[in-house]
Short mmCIF file of C-alpha atoms in Angstrom, two decimals:
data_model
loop_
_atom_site.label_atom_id
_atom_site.label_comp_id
_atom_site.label_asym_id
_atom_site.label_seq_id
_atom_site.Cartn_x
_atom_site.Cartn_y
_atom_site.Cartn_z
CA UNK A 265 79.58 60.49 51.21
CA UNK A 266 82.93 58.87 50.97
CA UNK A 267 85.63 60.25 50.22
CA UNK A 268 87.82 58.15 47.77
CA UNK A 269 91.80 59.12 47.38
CA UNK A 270 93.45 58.53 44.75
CA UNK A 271 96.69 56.10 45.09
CA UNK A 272 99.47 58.49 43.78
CA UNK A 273 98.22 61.05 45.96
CA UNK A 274 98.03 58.36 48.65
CA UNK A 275 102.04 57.26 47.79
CA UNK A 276 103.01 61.05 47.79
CA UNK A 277 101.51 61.65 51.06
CA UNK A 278 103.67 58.44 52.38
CA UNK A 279 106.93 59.25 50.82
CA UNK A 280 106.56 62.56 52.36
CA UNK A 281 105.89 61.82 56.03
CA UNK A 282 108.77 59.02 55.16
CA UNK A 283 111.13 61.75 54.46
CA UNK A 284 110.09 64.14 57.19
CA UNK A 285 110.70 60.89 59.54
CA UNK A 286 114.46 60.82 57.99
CA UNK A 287 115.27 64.03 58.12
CA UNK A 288 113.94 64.47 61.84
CA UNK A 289 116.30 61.57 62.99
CA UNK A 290 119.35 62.48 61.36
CA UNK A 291 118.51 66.14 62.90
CA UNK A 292 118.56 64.43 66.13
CA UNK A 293 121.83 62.14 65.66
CA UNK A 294 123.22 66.09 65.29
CA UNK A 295 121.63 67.47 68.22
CA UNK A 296 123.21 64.68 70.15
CA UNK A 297 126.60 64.77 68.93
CA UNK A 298 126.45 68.33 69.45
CA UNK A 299 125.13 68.26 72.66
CA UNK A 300 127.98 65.71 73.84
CA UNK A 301 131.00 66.87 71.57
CA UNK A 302 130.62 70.51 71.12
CA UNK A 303 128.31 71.64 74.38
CA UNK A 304 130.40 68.89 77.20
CA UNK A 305 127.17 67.79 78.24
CA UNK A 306 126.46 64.77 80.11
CA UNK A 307 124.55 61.31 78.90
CA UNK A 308 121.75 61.94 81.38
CA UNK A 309 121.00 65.43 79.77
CA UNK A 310 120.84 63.87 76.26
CA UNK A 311 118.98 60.79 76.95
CA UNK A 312 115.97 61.68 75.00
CA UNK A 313 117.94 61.94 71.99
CA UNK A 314 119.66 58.85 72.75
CA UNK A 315 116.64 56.66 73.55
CA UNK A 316 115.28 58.07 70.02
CA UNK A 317 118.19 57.57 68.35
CA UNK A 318 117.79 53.58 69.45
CA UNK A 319 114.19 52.97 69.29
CA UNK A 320 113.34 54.12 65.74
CA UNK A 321 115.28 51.51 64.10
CA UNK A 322 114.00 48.94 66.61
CA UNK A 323 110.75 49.87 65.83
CA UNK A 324 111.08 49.96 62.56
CA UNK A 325 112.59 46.81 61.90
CA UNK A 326 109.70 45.38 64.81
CA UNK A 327 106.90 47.13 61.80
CA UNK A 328 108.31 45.53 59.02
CA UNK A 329 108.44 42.37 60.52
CA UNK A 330 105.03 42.17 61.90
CA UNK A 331 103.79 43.67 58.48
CA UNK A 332 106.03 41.18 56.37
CA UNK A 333 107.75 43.58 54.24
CA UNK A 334 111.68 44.08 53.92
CA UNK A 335 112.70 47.71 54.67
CA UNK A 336 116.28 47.78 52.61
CA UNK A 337 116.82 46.63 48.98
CA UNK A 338 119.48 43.71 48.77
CA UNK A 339 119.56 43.10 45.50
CA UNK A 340 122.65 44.64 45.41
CA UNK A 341 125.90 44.30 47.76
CA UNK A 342 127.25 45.49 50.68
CA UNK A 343 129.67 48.34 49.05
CA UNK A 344 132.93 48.05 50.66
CA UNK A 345 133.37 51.69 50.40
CA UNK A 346 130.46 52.46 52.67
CA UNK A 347 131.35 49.96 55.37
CA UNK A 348 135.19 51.54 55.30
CA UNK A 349 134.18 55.18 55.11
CA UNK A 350 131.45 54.24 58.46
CA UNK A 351 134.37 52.56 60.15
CA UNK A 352 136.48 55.94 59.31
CA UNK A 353 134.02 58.32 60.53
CA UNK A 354 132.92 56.16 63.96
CA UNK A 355 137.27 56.34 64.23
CA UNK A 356 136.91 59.80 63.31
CA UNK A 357 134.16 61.03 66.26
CA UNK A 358 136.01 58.88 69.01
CA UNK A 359 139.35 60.67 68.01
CA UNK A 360 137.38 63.86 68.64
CA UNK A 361 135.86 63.05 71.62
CA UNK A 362 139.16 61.88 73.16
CA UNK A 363 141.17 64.92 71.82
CA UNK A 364 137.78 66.97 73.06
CA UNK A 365 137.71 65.82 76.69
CA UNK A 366 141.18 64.85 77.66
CA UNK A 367 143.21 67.48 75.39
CA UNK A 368 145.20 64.43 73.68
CA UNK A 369 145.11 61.65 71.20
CA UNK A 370 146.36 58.04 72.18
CA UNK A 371 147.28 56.48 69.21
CA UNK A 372 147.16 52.96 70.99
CA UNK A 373 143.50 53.78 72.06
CA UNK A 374 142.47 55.02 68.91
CA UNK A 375 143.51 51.61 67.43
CA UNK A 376 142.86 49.49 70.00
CA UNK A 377 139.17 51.37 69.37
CA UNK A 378 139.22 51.19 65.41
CA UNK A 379 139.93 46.96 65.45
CA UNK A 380 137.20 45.97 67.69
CA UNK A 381 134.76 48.72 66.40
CA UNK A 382 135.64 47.30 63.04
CA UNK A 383 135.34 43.88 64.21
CA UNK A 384 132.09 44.46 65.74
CA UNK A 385 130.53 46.34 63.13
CA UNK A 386 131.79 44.64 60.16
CA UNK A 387 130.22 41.14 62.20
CA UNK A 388 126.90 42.90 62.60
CA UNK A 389 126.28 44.60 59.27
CA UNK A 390 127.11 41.68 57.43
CA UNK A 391 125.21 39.38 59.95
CA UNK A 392 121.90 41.61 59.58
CA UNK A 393 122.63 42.03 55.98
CA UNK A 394 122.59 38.22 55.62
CA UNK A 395 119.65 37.67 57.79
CA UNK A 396 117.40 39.79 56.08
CA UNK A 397 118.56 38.79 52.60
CA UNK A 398 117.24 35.13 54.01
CA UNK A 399 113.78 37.08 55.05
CA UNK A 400 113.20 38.49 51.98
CA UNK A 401 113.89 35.62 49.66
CA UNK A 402 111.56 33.44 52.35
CA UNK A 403 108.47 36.22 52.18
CA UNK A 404 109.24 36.43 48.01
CA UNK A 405 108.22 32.52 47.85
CA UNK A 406 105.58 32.96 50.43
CA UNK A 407 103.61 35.66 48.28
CA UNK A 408 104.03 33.42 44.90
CA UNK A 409 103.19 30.63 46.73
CA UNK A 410 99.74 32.90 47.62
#
């Protein structure tokens, strides 16, 4: 007898484990900053979060290659709001951390920080954004080509 599902259910039942996925990394990302900002603790006592925190993407982005399929939608732009407000927050956590562990705030580290995190991540977002626009519009003509 088989037993024959039918597609929406099919979809729901992705979506869902999708979500769960999500929501059990960003729980992580928390666990770690709260492990290292709050609780003091040391790199080598949160490298399991860490090591999850850097492998999901890979793998993900290893899946979607091997499978051909383009995780993000870039039909639309980079926002410029997003890319500040991550730049603000990273700022944000490292001005915590420093006030956290030494008792003080260097303004000429925090800025010396900010520009080449800024730099850095404004280089790879855009970079990877730009790649993977290239991807998708390759593996778009490659399926109406099939």
């Amino acid at each position: 007898m088989t037993n024959f599902v039918d597609e929406r259910v099919l979809q729901a039942r992705r979506k869902i484990s999708s979500e769960t996925m999500y929501w059990m990394y960003y729980i992580i990302v928390i666990a770690f900053c709260v492990k290292v900002l709050v609780f003091g603790m040391a790199f080598e006592d949160c490298i399991t979060e860490f090591i999850i925190m850097i492998g999901v993407p890979i793998y993900q982005n290893i899946r979607a290659r091997q499978m051909k399929v383009v995780l993000n939608d870039f039909s639309r732009k980079v926002s410029k709001v997003s890319t500040v407000s991550s730049i603000l927050a990273a700022v944000g956590v490292m001005a915590f951390f420093m006030w956290h562990t030494e008792g003080r705030i260097d303004p000429e580290e925090i800025i010396s920080y900010a520009a080449s995190f800024a730099a850095m991540f404004i280089l790879v977002r855009y970079g990877f954004t730009y790649m993977e626009k290239r991807r998708a519009k390759k593996l778009e003509s490659e399926y109406d080509e099939d």
